PDB file of C-alpha atoms in Angstrom:
ATOM      1  CA  MET A   1     -28.513  35.661  12.951  1.00  0.00           C
ATOM      2  CA  LYS A   2     -28.562  31.994  11.873  1.00  0.00           C
ATOM      3  CA  LEU A   3     -28.728  33.168   8.265  1.00  0.00           C
ATOM      4  CA  LEU A   4     -25.623  35.340   8.702  1.00  0.00           C
ATOM      5  CA  ARG A   5     -23.827  32.330  10.269  1.00  0.00           C
ATOM      6  CA  VAL A   6     -24.761  30.163   7.329  1.00  0.00           C
ATOM      7  CA  LEU A   7     -23.656  32.759   4.814  1.00  0.00           C
ATOM      8  CA  VAL A   8     -20.305  33.217   6.553  1.00  0.00           C
ATOM      9  CA  LEU A   9     -19.762  29.392   6.715  1.00  0.00           C
ATOM     10  CA  ILE A  10     -20.469  29.222   2.982  1.00  0.00           C
ATOM     11  CA  ALA A  11     -18.410  32.233   1.964  1.00  0.00           C
ATOM     12  CA  LEU A  12     -15.282  31.459   4.053  1.00  0.00           C
ATOM     13  CA  PRO A  13     -14.197  28.341   2.165  1.00  0.00           C
ATOM     14  CA  LEU A  14     -14.839  30.059  -1.130  1.00  0.00           C
ATOM     15  CA  TYR A  15     -12.760  33.008  -0.070  1.00  0.00           C
ATOM     16  CA  CYS A  16      -9.920  30.826   1.140  1.00  0.00           C
ATOM     17  CA  LEU A  17      -9.826  28.878  -2.081  1.00  0.00           C
ATOM     18  CA  ALA A  18     -10.140  31.905  -4.335  1.00  0.00           C
ATOM     19  CA  GLY A  19      -6.464  31.765  -5.432  1.00  0.00           C
ATOM     20  CA  SER A  20      -5.468  34.626  -7.668  1.00  0.00           C
ATOM     21  CA  GLY A  21      -9.033  35.494  -8.503  1.00  0.00           C
ATOM     22  CA  CYS A  22      -8.263  35.010 -12.130  1.00  0.00           C
ATOM     23  CA  PRO A  23      -8.609  31.431 -13.317  1.00  0.00           C
ATOM     24  CA  PHE A  24      -6.954  32.148 -16.639  1.00  0.00           C
ATOM     25  CA  LEU A  25      -3.841  33.516 -14.899  1.00  0.00           C
ATOM     26  CA  GLU A  26      -3.695  30.362 -12.761  1.00  0.00           C
ATOM     27  CA  GLU A  27      -4.001  28.171 -15.847  1.00  0.00           C
ATOM     28  CA  VAL A  28      -1.212  30.084 -17.584  1.00  0.00           C
ATOM     29  CA  VAL A  29       1.058  29.655 -14.545  1.00  0.00           C
ATOM     30  CA  ASN A  30       0.203  25.981 -14.246  1.00  0.00           C
ATOM     31  CA  LYS A  31       0.923  25.344 -17.965  1.00  0.00           C
ATOM     32  CA  THR A  32       4.135  27.354 -17.682  1.00  0.00           C
ATOM     33  CA  ILE A  33       5.521  25.213 -14.885  1.00  0.00           C
ATOM     34  CA  SER A  34       4.109  21.851 -15.987  1.00  0.00           C
ATOM     35  CA  PRO A  35       6.810  19.557 -17.515  1.00  0.00           C
ATOM     36  CA  GLU A  36       4.012  17.702 -19.330  1.00  0.00           C
ATOM     37  CA  VAL A  37       3.194  20.705 -21.555  1.00  0.00           C
ATOM     38  CA  SER A  38       5.414  21.064 -24.567  1.00  0.00           C
ATOM     39  CA  VAL A  39       6.743  24.302 -26.033  1.00  0.00           C
ATOM     40  CA  SER A  40       4.361  24.033 -29.048  1.00  0.00           C
ATOM     41  CA  GLU A  41       1.378  23.323 -26.785  1.00  0.00           C
ATOM     42  CA  TYR A  42       2.237  26.323 -24.661  1.00  0.00           C
ATOM     43  CA  GLN A  43       2.565  28.572 -27.732  1.00  0.00           C
ATOM     44  CA  ASN A  44      -0.771  27.340 -29.081  1.00  0.00           C
ATOM     45  CA  PHE A  45      -2.417  27.986 -25.737  1.00  0.00           C
ATOM     46  CA  LEU A  46      -1.203  31.586 -25.724  1.00  0.00           C
ATOM     47  CA  GLN A  47      -1.446  32.238 -29.433  1.00  0.00           C
ATOM     48  CA  ASP A  48      -3.939  35.106 -28.969  1.00  0.00           C
ATOM     49  CA  PHE A  49      -1.271  36.995 -26.947  1.00  0.00           C
ATOM     50  CA  ALA A  50       1.718  36.240 -29.205  1.00  0.00           C
ATOM     51  CA  GLN A  51       0.938  36.920 -32.770  1.00  0.00           C
ATOM     52  CA  THR A  52       4.410  38.046 -33.981  1.00  0.00           C
ATOM     53  CA  THR A  53       7.437  35.801 -34.484  1.00  0.00           C
ATOM     54  CA  ASP A  54       9.374  37.627 -31.760  1.00  0.00           C
ATOM     55  CA  LYS A  55       6.612  37.057 -29.219  1.00  0.00           C
ATOM     56  CA  LYS A  56       6.275  33.388 -30.155  1.00  0.00           C
ATOM     57  CA  GLU A  57      10.020  32.999 -29.720  1.00  0.00           C
ATOM     58  CA  ALA A  58       9.793  34.745 -26.340  1.00  0.00           C
ATOM     59  CA  LEU A  59       7.097  32.282 -25.246  1.00  0.00           C
ATOM     60  CA  ALA A  60       9.155  29.381 -26.428  1.00  0.00           C
ATOM     61  CA  ASP A  61      12.166  30.679 -24.456  1.00  0.00           C
ATOM     62  CA  VAL A  62      10.096  31.146 -21.288  1.00  0.00           C
ATOM     63  CA  LYS A  63       8.650  27.642 -21.535  1.00  0.00           C
ATOM     64  CA  GLN A  64      12.037  26.092 -22.324  1.00  0.00           C
ATOM     65  CA  CYS A  65      13.469  27.842 -19.257  1.00  0.00           C
ATOM     66  CA  PHE A  66      10.906  26.164 -17.055  1.00  0.00           C
ATOM     67  CA  LEU A  67      11.391  22.808 -18.766  1.00  0.00           C
ATOM     68  CA  ASN A  68      15.061  22.993 -17.878  1.00  0.00           C
ATOM     69  CA  GLN A  69      14.280  23.323 -14.110  1.00  0.00           C
ATOM     70  CA  SER A  70      14.186  20.468 -11.624  1.00  0.00           C
ATOM     71  CA  ASN A  71      10.889  19.193 -10.233  1.00  0.00           C
ATOM     72  CA  GLU A  72      11.909  20.714  -6.912  1.00  0.00           C
ATOM     73  CA  THR A  73      12.311  24.114  -8.467  1.00  0.00           C
ATOM     74  CA  LEU A  74       8.957  23.885 -10.243  1.00  0.00           C
ATOM     75  CA  TYR A  75       7.260  22.789  -6.977  1.00  0.00           C
ATOM     76  CA  ASN A  76       8.823  25.733  -5.092  1.00  0.00           C
ATOM     77  CA  TYR A  77       7.706  28.160  -7.853  1.00  0.00           C
ATOM     78  CA  ALA A  78       4.157  26.833  -7.581  1.00  0.00           C
ATOM     79  CA  GLN A  79       4.278  27.289  -3.788  1.00  0.00           C
ATOM     80  CA  MET A  80       5.617  30.845  -4.222  1.00  0.00           C
ATOM     81  CA  MET A  81       2.684  31.685  -6.480  1.00  0.00           C
ATOM     82  CA  GLN A  82       0.197  30.410  -3.903  1.00  0.00           C
ATOM     83  CA  ILE A  83       1.922  32.537  -1.289  1.00  0.00           C
ATOM     84  CA  MET A  84       1.643  35.586  -3.556  1.00  0.00           C
ATOM     85  CA  TYR A  85      -2.068  34.893  -4.248  1.00  0.00           C
ATOM     86  CA  SER A  86      -2.663  34.722  -0.532  1.00  0.00           C
ATOM     87  CA  SER A  87      -0.580  37.839   0.343  1.00  0.00           C
ATOM     88  CA  THR A  88      -2.229  40.820   1.845  1.00  0.00           C
ATOM     89  CA  TRP A  89      -1.397  42.828  -1.325  1.00  0.00           C
ATOM     90  CA  CYS A  90      -3.362  40.363  -3.565  1.00  0.00           C
ATOM     91  CA  VAL A  91      -6.149  39.368  -1.221  1.00  0.00           C
ATOM     92  CA  ILE A  92      -7.969  42.682  -1.752  1.00  0.00           C
ATOM     93  CA  PHE A  93      -8.321  41.835  -5.441  1.00  0.00           C
TER      94      PHE A  93
END
């Protein structure tokens, strides 16, 4: 019984901090909303997923859209993502 209690106490914080369950997705979201990451840095980070000119331009447009937002909007977006990661629909993944 004590072993079970110890396992639950160890697993609970890890479960609560799991986030999306996909560290790469979280890194992409963080780089997308970070005003410190330039458009070219963002494109280089995601170059494996955008190999055509159209896809590179789309990434540049997305990043520029986030760069044009206020810090308050970026903060709210980050909070929304955390809410989504913690939602009952995502928690099962």
